[in-house]
Every structure is written in C-alpha cells, then in structure tokens.
PDB file of C-alpha atoms and ligand atoms in Angstrom:
ATOM      1  CA  MET A   1     -78.530 -27.809   3.009  1.00  0.00           C
ATOM      2  CA  GLU A   2     -79.349 -26.925   6.694  1.00  0.00           C
ATOM      3  CA  ARG A   3     -81.884 -28.480   8.869  1.00  0.00           C
ATOM      4  CA  THR A   4     -84.103 -27.170  11.718  1.00  0.00           C
ATOM      5  CA  LEU A   5     -86.705 -28.355  14.165  1.00  0.00           C
ATOM      6  CA  ILE A   6     -90.270 -26.802  14.541  1.00  0.00           C
ATOM      7  CA  LEU A   7     -92.947 -27.645  17.041  1.00  0.00           C
ATOM      8  CA  ILE A   8     -96.495 -26.606  16.474  1.00  0.00           C
ATOM      9  CA  LYS A   9     -97.632 -25.999  19.990  1.00  0.00           C
ATOM     10  CA  PRO A  10    -100.893 -27.062  21.664  1.00  0.00           C
ATOM     11  CA  ASP A  11    -102.615 -23.753  20.748  1.00  0.00           C
ATOM     12  CA  GLY A  12    -101.676 -24.208  17.075  1.00  0.00           C
ATOM     13  CA  VAL A  13    -102.847 -27.795  17.002  1.00  0.00           C
ATOM     14  CA  LYS A  14    -106.120 -27.164  18.839  1.00  0.00           C
ATOM     15  CA  ARG A  15    -106.852 -24.113  16.648  1.00  0.00           C
ATOM     16  CA  LYS A  16    -106.449 -26.521  13.645  1.00  0.00           C
ATOM     17  CA  LEU A  17    -103.654 -24.455  12.201  1.00  0.00           C
ATOM     18  CA  SER A  18    -101.189 -27.304  11.672  1.00  0.00           C
ATOM     19  CA  GLY A  19    -101.874 -27.680   7.888  1.00  0.00           C
ATOM     20  CA  LYS A  20    -101.633 -23.913   7.241  1.00  0.00           C
ATOM     21  CA  ILE A  21     -98.470 -23.633   9.181  1.00  0.00           C
ATOM     22  CA  LEU A  22     -96.731 -26.582   7.472  1.00  0.00           C
ATOM     23  CA  SER A  23     -97.846 -25.146   4.097  1.00  0.00           C
ATOM     24  CA  LYS A  24     -95.983 -21.864   4.809  1.00  0.00           C
ATOM     25  CA  PHE A  25     -92.671 -23.771   5.089  1.00  0.00           C
ATOM     26  CA  GLU A  26     -93.413 -26.023   2.084  1.00  0.00           C
ATOM     27  CA  ASP A  27     -94.569 -23.052  -0.058  1.00  0.00           C
ATOM     28  CA  LYS A  28     -91.352 -21.222   0.808  1.00  0.00           C
ATOM     29  CA  GLY A  29     -89.369 -24.190  -0.585  1.00  0.00           C
ATOM     30  CA  MET A  30     -88.453 -26.159   2.562  1.00  0.00           C
ATOM     31  CA  LYS A  31     -88.743 -29.899   2.638  1.00  0.00           C
ATOM     32  CA  ILE A  32     -90.241 -31.824   5.620  1.00  0.00           C
ATOM     33  CA  VAL A  33     -87.726 -34.680   6.379  1.00  0.00           C
ATOM     34  CA  ALA A  34     -89.292 -35.960   9.679  1.00  0.00           C
ATOM     35  CA  MET A  35     -92.683 -35.343  11.329  1.00  0.00           C
ATOM     36  CA  LYS A  36     -94.907 -36.678  14.173  1.00  0.00           C
ATOM     37  CA  MET A  37     -97.702 -35.728  16.506  1.00  0.00           C
ATOM     38  CA  LEU A  38     -97.199 -36.439  20.174  1.00  0.00           C
ATOM     39  CA  VAL A  39     -98.015 -35.328  23.697  1.00  0.00           C
ATOM     40  CA  LEU A  40     -94.670 -34.419  25.273  1.00  0.00           C
ATOM     41  CA  SER A  41     -93.722 -35.866  28.612  1.00  0.00           C
ATOM     42  CA  LYS A  42     -92.823 -33.460  31.415  1.00  0.00           C
ATOM     43  CA  GLU A  43     -89.278 -34.747  31.397  1.00  0.00           C
ATOM     44  CA  LYS A  44     -88.803 -34.100  27.732  1.00  0.00           C
ATOM     45  CA  ALA A  45     -90.449 -30.695  27.980  1.00  0.00           C
ATOM     46  CA  GLU A  46     -88.011 -29.754  30.792  1.00  0.00           C
ATOM     47  CA  LYS A  47     -85.107 -31.037  28.808  1.00  0.00           C
ATOM     48  CA  HIS A  48     -86.243 -29.077  25.710  1.00  0.00           C
ATOM     49  CA  TYR A  49     -86.582 -25.802  27.716  1.00  0.00           C
ATOM     50  CA  ALA A  50     -83.670 -26.385  30.063  1.00  0.00           C
ATOM     51  CA  VAL A  51     -82.003 -23.146  28.903  1.00  0.00           C
ATOM     52  CA  HIS A  52     -84.975 -21.262  30.464  1.00  0.00           C
ATOM     53  CA  LYS A  53     -85.083 -23.192  33.715  1.00  0.00           C
ATOM     54  CA  ASP A  54     -84.210 -20.142  35.851  1.00  0.00           C
ATOM     55  CA  LYS A  55     -86.799 -17.938  34.131  1.00  0.00           C
ATOM     56  CA  PRO A  56     -90.023 -16.941  35.988  1.00  0.00           C
ATOM     57  CA  PHE A  57     -92.081 -18.415  33.072  1.00  0.00           C
ATOM     58  CA  PHE A  58     -90.346 -21.818  33.055  1.00  0.00           C
ATOM     59  CA  ASN A  59     -93.009 -23.775  34.974  1.00  0.00           C
ATOM     60  CA  GLY A  60     -95.877 -22.275  33.020  1.00  0.00           C
ATOM     61  CA  LEU A  61     -94.108 -22.932  29.747  1.00  0.00           C
ATOM     62  CA  VAL A  62     -93.560 -26.586  30.605  1.00  0.00           C
ATOM     63  CA  SER A  63     -97.183 -27.133  31.794  1.00  0.00           C
ATOM     64  CA  TYR A  64     -98.419 -25.451  28.746  1.00  0.00           C
ATOM     65  CA  ILE A  65     -96.347 -27.408  26.175  1.00  0.00           C
ATOM     66  CA  ILE A  66     -97.420 -30.687  27.702  1.00  0.00           C
ATOM     67  CA  SER A  67    -101.052 -29.694  27.897  1.00  0.00           C
ATOM     68  CA  GLY A  68    -102.043 -31.125  24.495  1.00  0.00           C
ATOM     69  CA  PRO A  69    -100.708 -32.667  21.339  1.00  0.00           C
ATOM     70  CA  ILE A  70     -97.936 -30.947  19.405  1.00  0.00           C
ATOM     71  CA  VAL A  71     -96.624 -31.559  15.945  1.00  0.00           C
ATOM     72  CA  ALA A  72     -92.825 -31.898  15.667  1.00  0.00           C
ATOM     73  CA  ALA A  73     -91.209 -31.571  12.343  1.00  0.00           C
ATOM     74  CA  MET A  74     -87.740 -31.396  10.859  1.00  0.00           C
ATOM     75  CA  LEU A  75     -87.303 -29.055   7.884  1.00  0.00           C
ATOM     76  CA  GLU A  76     -84.533 -28.867   5.412  1.00  0.00           C
ATOM     77  CA  GLY A  77     -83.436 -26.109   3.055  1.00  0.00           C
ATOM     78  CA  LYS A  78     -80.814 -23.504   2.423  1.00  0.00           C
ATOM     79  CA  ASN A  79     -80.386 -21.212   5.503  1.00  0.00           C
ATOM     80  CA  CYS A  80     -83.339 -23.149   6.948  1.00  0.00           C
ATOM     81  CA  ILE A  81     -82.778 -22.010  10.594  1.00  0.00           C
ATOM     82  CA  SER A  82     -82.857 -18.296  10.001  1.00  0.00           C
ATOM     83  CA  VAL A  83     -85.560 -18.490   7.208  1.00  0.00           C
ATOM     84  CA  THR A  84     -87.772 -20.540   9.516  1.00  0.00           C
ATOM     85  CA  ARG A  85     -87.265 -17.958  12.383  1.00  0.00           C
ATOM     86  CA  THR A  86     -88.166 -15.178  10.019  1.00  0.00           C
ATOM     87  CA  LEU A  87     -91.323 -16.933   8.859  1.00  0.00           C
ATOM     88  CA  CYS A  88     -92.301 -17.471  12.530  1.00  0.00           C
ATOM     89  CA  GLY A  89     -91.965 -13.823  13.516  1.00  0.00           C
ATOM     90  CA  SER A  90     -91.127 -12.307  16.941  1.00  0.00           C
ATOM     91  CA  THR A  91     -91.686 -14.370  20.040  1.00  0.00           C
ATOM     92  CA  ASP A  92     -94.431 -12.186  21.299  1.00  0.00           C
ATOM     93  CA  GLY A  93     -97.362 -12.724  18.924  1.00  0.00           C
ATOM     94  CA  SER A  94     -98.912  -9.337  19.750  1.00  0.00           C
ATOM     95  CA  LYS A  95     -95.740  -7.615  18.405  1.00  0.00           C
ATOM     96  CA  ALA A  96     -94.970 -10.002  15.484  1.00  0.00           C
ATOM     97  CA  GLN A  97     -95.130  -8.576  11.968  1.00  0.00           C
ATOM     98  CA  PRO A  98     -98.226  -9.356   9.863  1.00  0.00           C
ATOM     99  CA  GLY A  99     -97.427 -12.058   7.351  1.00  0.00           C
ATOM    100  CA  THR A 100     -95.469 -14.069   9.843  1.00  0.00           C
ATOM    101  CA  ILE A 101     -97.012 -17.130  11.514  1.00  0.00           C
ATOM    102  CA  ARG A 102     -97.211 -15.492  14.920  1.00  0.00           C
ATOM    103  CA  GLY A 103     -98.111 -12.102  13.427  1.00  0.00           C
ATOM    104  CA  ASP A 104    -101.085 -13.705  11.610  1.00  0.00           C
ATOM    105  CA  TYR A 105    -102.262 -16.208  14.216  1.00  0.00           C
ATOM    106  CA  SER A 106    -101.012 -15.330  17.758  1.00  0.00           C
ATOM    107  CA  MET A 107    -101.613 -12.671  20.352  1.00  0.00           C
ATOM    108  CA  GLY A 108     -99.587 -14.383  23.105  1.00  0.00           C
ATOM    109  CA  ILE A 109     -95.921 -14.778  24.245  1.00  0.00           C
ATOM    110  CA  GLU A 110     -96.461 -18.190  25.835  1.00  0.00           C
ATOM    111  CA  LYS A 111     -99.284 -19.304  23.514  1.00  0.00           C
ATOM    112  CA  ASN A 112     -97.289 -18.247  20.424  1.00  0.00           C
ATOM    113  CA  ILE A 113     -98.219 -21.207  18.185  1.00  0.00           C
ATOM    114  CA  ILE A 114     -94.811 -22.367  17.130  1.00  0.00           C
ATOM    115  CA  HIS A 115     -91.274 -23.053  18.310  1.00  0.00           C
ATOM    116  CA  ALA A 116     -88.248 -23.066  15.960  1.00  0.00           C
ATOM    117  CA  SER A 117     -84.593 -23.808  16.797  1.00  0.00           C
ATOM    118  CA  ASP A 118     -82.679 -20.549  17.027  1.00  0.00           C
ATOM    119  CA  SER A 119     -79.235 -21.851  16.097  1.00  0.00           C
ATOM    120  CA  GLU A 120     -77.448 -24.936  14.799  1.00  0.00           C
ATOM    121  CA  GLU A 121     -76.427 -25.658  18.357  1.00  0.00           C
ATOM    122  CA  SER A 122     -80.084 -25.505  19.544  1.00  0.00           C
ATOM    123  CA  PHE A 123     -81.122 -27.773  16.592  1.00  0.00           C
ATOM    124  CA  ARG A 124     -78.399 -30.367  17.513  1.00  0.00           C
ATOM    125  CA  TYR A 125     -79.711 -30.321  21.083  1.00  0.00           C
ATOM    126  CA  GLU A 126     -83.363 -30.368  20.360  1.00  0.00           C
ATOM    127  CA  TRP A 127     -84.002 -32.734  17.494  1.00  0.00           C
ATOM    128  CA  PRO A 128     -83.058 -35.954  19.313  1.00  0.00           C
ATOM    129  CA  ILE A 129     -85.681 -35.206  21.907  1.00  0.00           C
ATOM    130  CA  TYR A 130     -88.297 -35.818  19.258  1.00  0.00           C
ATOM    131  CA  PHE A 131     -86.829 -38.188  16.701  1.00  0.00           C
ATOM    132  CA  SER A 132     -84.522 -41.165  16.397  1.00  0.00           C
ATOM    133  CA  PRO A 133     -82.010 -41.077  13.543  1.00  0.00           C
ATOM    134  CA  GLU A 134     -84.023 -43.765  11.666  1.00  0.00           C
ATOM    135  CA  GLU A 135     -87.074 -41.447  11.647  1.00  0.00           C
ATOM    136  CA  VAL A 136     -85.220 -38.747   9.664  1.00  0.00           C
ATOM    137  CA  THR A 137     -85.519 -39.219   6.010  1.00  0.00           C
ATOM    138  CA  GLU A 138     -83.303 -38.370   3.093  1.00  0.00           C
ATOM    139  CA  TYR A 139     -84.947 -37.777  -0.306  1.00  0.00           C
ATOM    140  CA  SER A 140     -84.766 -35.343  -3.247  1.00  0.00           C
ATOM    141  CA  SER A 141     -87.953 -33.379  -3.951  1.00  0.00           C
ATOM    142  CA  GLY A 142     -86.690 -32.867  -7.455  1.00  0.00           C
ATOM    143  CA  ASP A 143     -87.349 -29.089  -7.608  1.00  0.00           C
ATOM    144  CA  GLU A 144     -84.204 -27.995  -5.676  1.00  0.00           C
ATOM    145  CA  GLU A 145     -82.700 -26.265  -8.790  1.00  0.00           C
ATOM    146  CA  LEU A 146     -85.908 -24.163  -9.158  1.00  0.00           C
ATOM    147  CA  ILE A 147     -85.838 -23.074  -5.562  1.00  0.00           C
ATOM    148  CA  PHE A 148     -82.248 -22.587  -4.481  1.00  0.00           C
TER     149      PHE A 148
HETATM  150  P1  LIG B   1     -90.149 -20.702  22.081  1.00  0.00           P
HETATM  151  O1  LIG B   1     -89.701 -20.305  20.866  1.00  0.00           O
HETATM  152  O2  LIG B   1     -90.903 -22.015  22.283  1.00  0.00           O
HETATM  153  O3  LIG B   1     -88.989 -20.619  23.166  1.00  0.00           O
HETATM  154  C1  LIG B   1     -89.097 -20.308  24.534  1.00  0.00           C
HETATM  155  C2  LIG B   1     -90.546 -19.931  24.852  1.00  0.00           C
HETATM  156  O4  LIG B   1     -90.680 -19.323  26.099  1.00  0.00           O
HETATM  157  C3  LIG B   1     -91.010 -18.964  23.885  1.00  0.00           C
HETATM  158  O5  LIG B   1     -91.243 -19.584  22.561  1.00  0.00           O
HETATM  159  C4  LIG B   1     -92.293 -18.478  24.521  1.00  0.00           C
HETATM  160  O6  LIG B   1     -93.369 -19.367  24.280  1.00  0.00           O
HETATM  161  C5  LIG B   1     -91.875 -18.493  25.953  1.00  0.00           C
HETATM  162  N1  LIG B   1     -91.656 -17.251  26.564  1.00  0.00           N
HETATM  163  C6  LIG B   1     -90.636 -16.360  26.241  1.00  0.00           C
HETATM  164  N2  LIG B   1     -90.744 -15.248  26.995  1.00  0.00           N
HETATM  165  C7  LIG B   1     -91.852 -15.439  27.806  1.00  0.00           C
HETATM  166  C8  LIG B   1     -92.445 -14.686  28.802  1.00  0.00           C
HETATM  167  N3  LIG B   1     -91.952 -13.446  29.215  1.00  0.00           N
HETATM  168  N4  LIG B   1     -93.518 -15.113  29.477  1.00  0.00           N
HETATM  169  C9  LIG B   1     -94.022 -16.380  29.144  1.00  0.00           C
HETATM  170  N5  LIG B   1     -93.534 -17.187  28.142  1.00  0.00           N
HETATM  171  C10 LIG B   1     -92.428 -16.701  27.501  1.00  0.00           C
END
C-alpha cells in the first residue's frame, strides 16, 4: 500500500468543504491514517513550497497557505499518490474536469482548495512537516479485500 499527504487549504476549510473532500477519498476506498487541523507557520510553509521559491507566485502562495487553518491528512491505499492527484483534478480550478475536487469546487489556481503530494519523493519530503511518526497510525479497515 502507498501513502500520500493532502492539505485542505484555507479556502477549502473556510468554505466548509473539509468533510465533503475527505469523504471523496474515503468513498474511493482510501484510508485516513493521520489527520490534524493547524495554522501553518511561515517557516513550515516556505519549507513545504521550497521547490517553488524562485517562482513569481511563491510569496503569494506562502501568505495564502498561512492565512487560515488547513487540514493535513495522510491517506493510504493502492496507487494512492496518483489516484489522489486524479481525484483532485488539474491545478487550475477553472480548467479542472467536473467530478474532480477542483473541478467541482474551485475557480482559482492559487485558491485551488487542496494540495496533494505529486510523487513518492514529494510525500517523503512533505509529511514530516505536518506529522511526527507517532501521529501516523497503522490499522486494518477490514474491507481491503472488497476494495483492492
Ligand atoms: P499545490 O498543489 O499546493 O502546489 C503548488 C501550488 O502553487 C499549487 O497547488 C497552486 O496553488 C500554486 N500555483 C501554481 N501555479 C500558480 C500560478 N501560476 N499562480 C499562483 N499560484 C500558483
């Protein structure tokens, strides 16, 4: 089984979409193995988005992601990273396919509701920014053979 990290961004939390978004992943068959709500520090936001530090939108992106509470969650399932990215839809909400999270709920490229790790390498880099190893659980949901 693979794991990935998602962040429901401040626009998603303030628009009260957290429950609906988490349900999409659970309904698909993924398991939440860690979760918390937090307001990110500037240092952690800069660390998370370090790969974009030379982009013109970096400062705006950091200010935005620390502007309110976010929900961080670790999901587990088969091919979890790519399945999660597919469910999120394209980065620009105004171009994302209907049926995807961004396609259904977002019109923006910065305010695009959700972040999801784009590779195993990104996941390995990102998750410790949000969780300590003790906060990540291991359990069986009991329905794995019906889903995978
Ligand atoms: P995310 O998946 O969190 O990863 C990087 C983020 O940068 C992306 O979602 C968008 O929110 C943001 N982003 C990407 N391209 C642009 C852009 N051209 N202008 C503003 N924000 C952007």
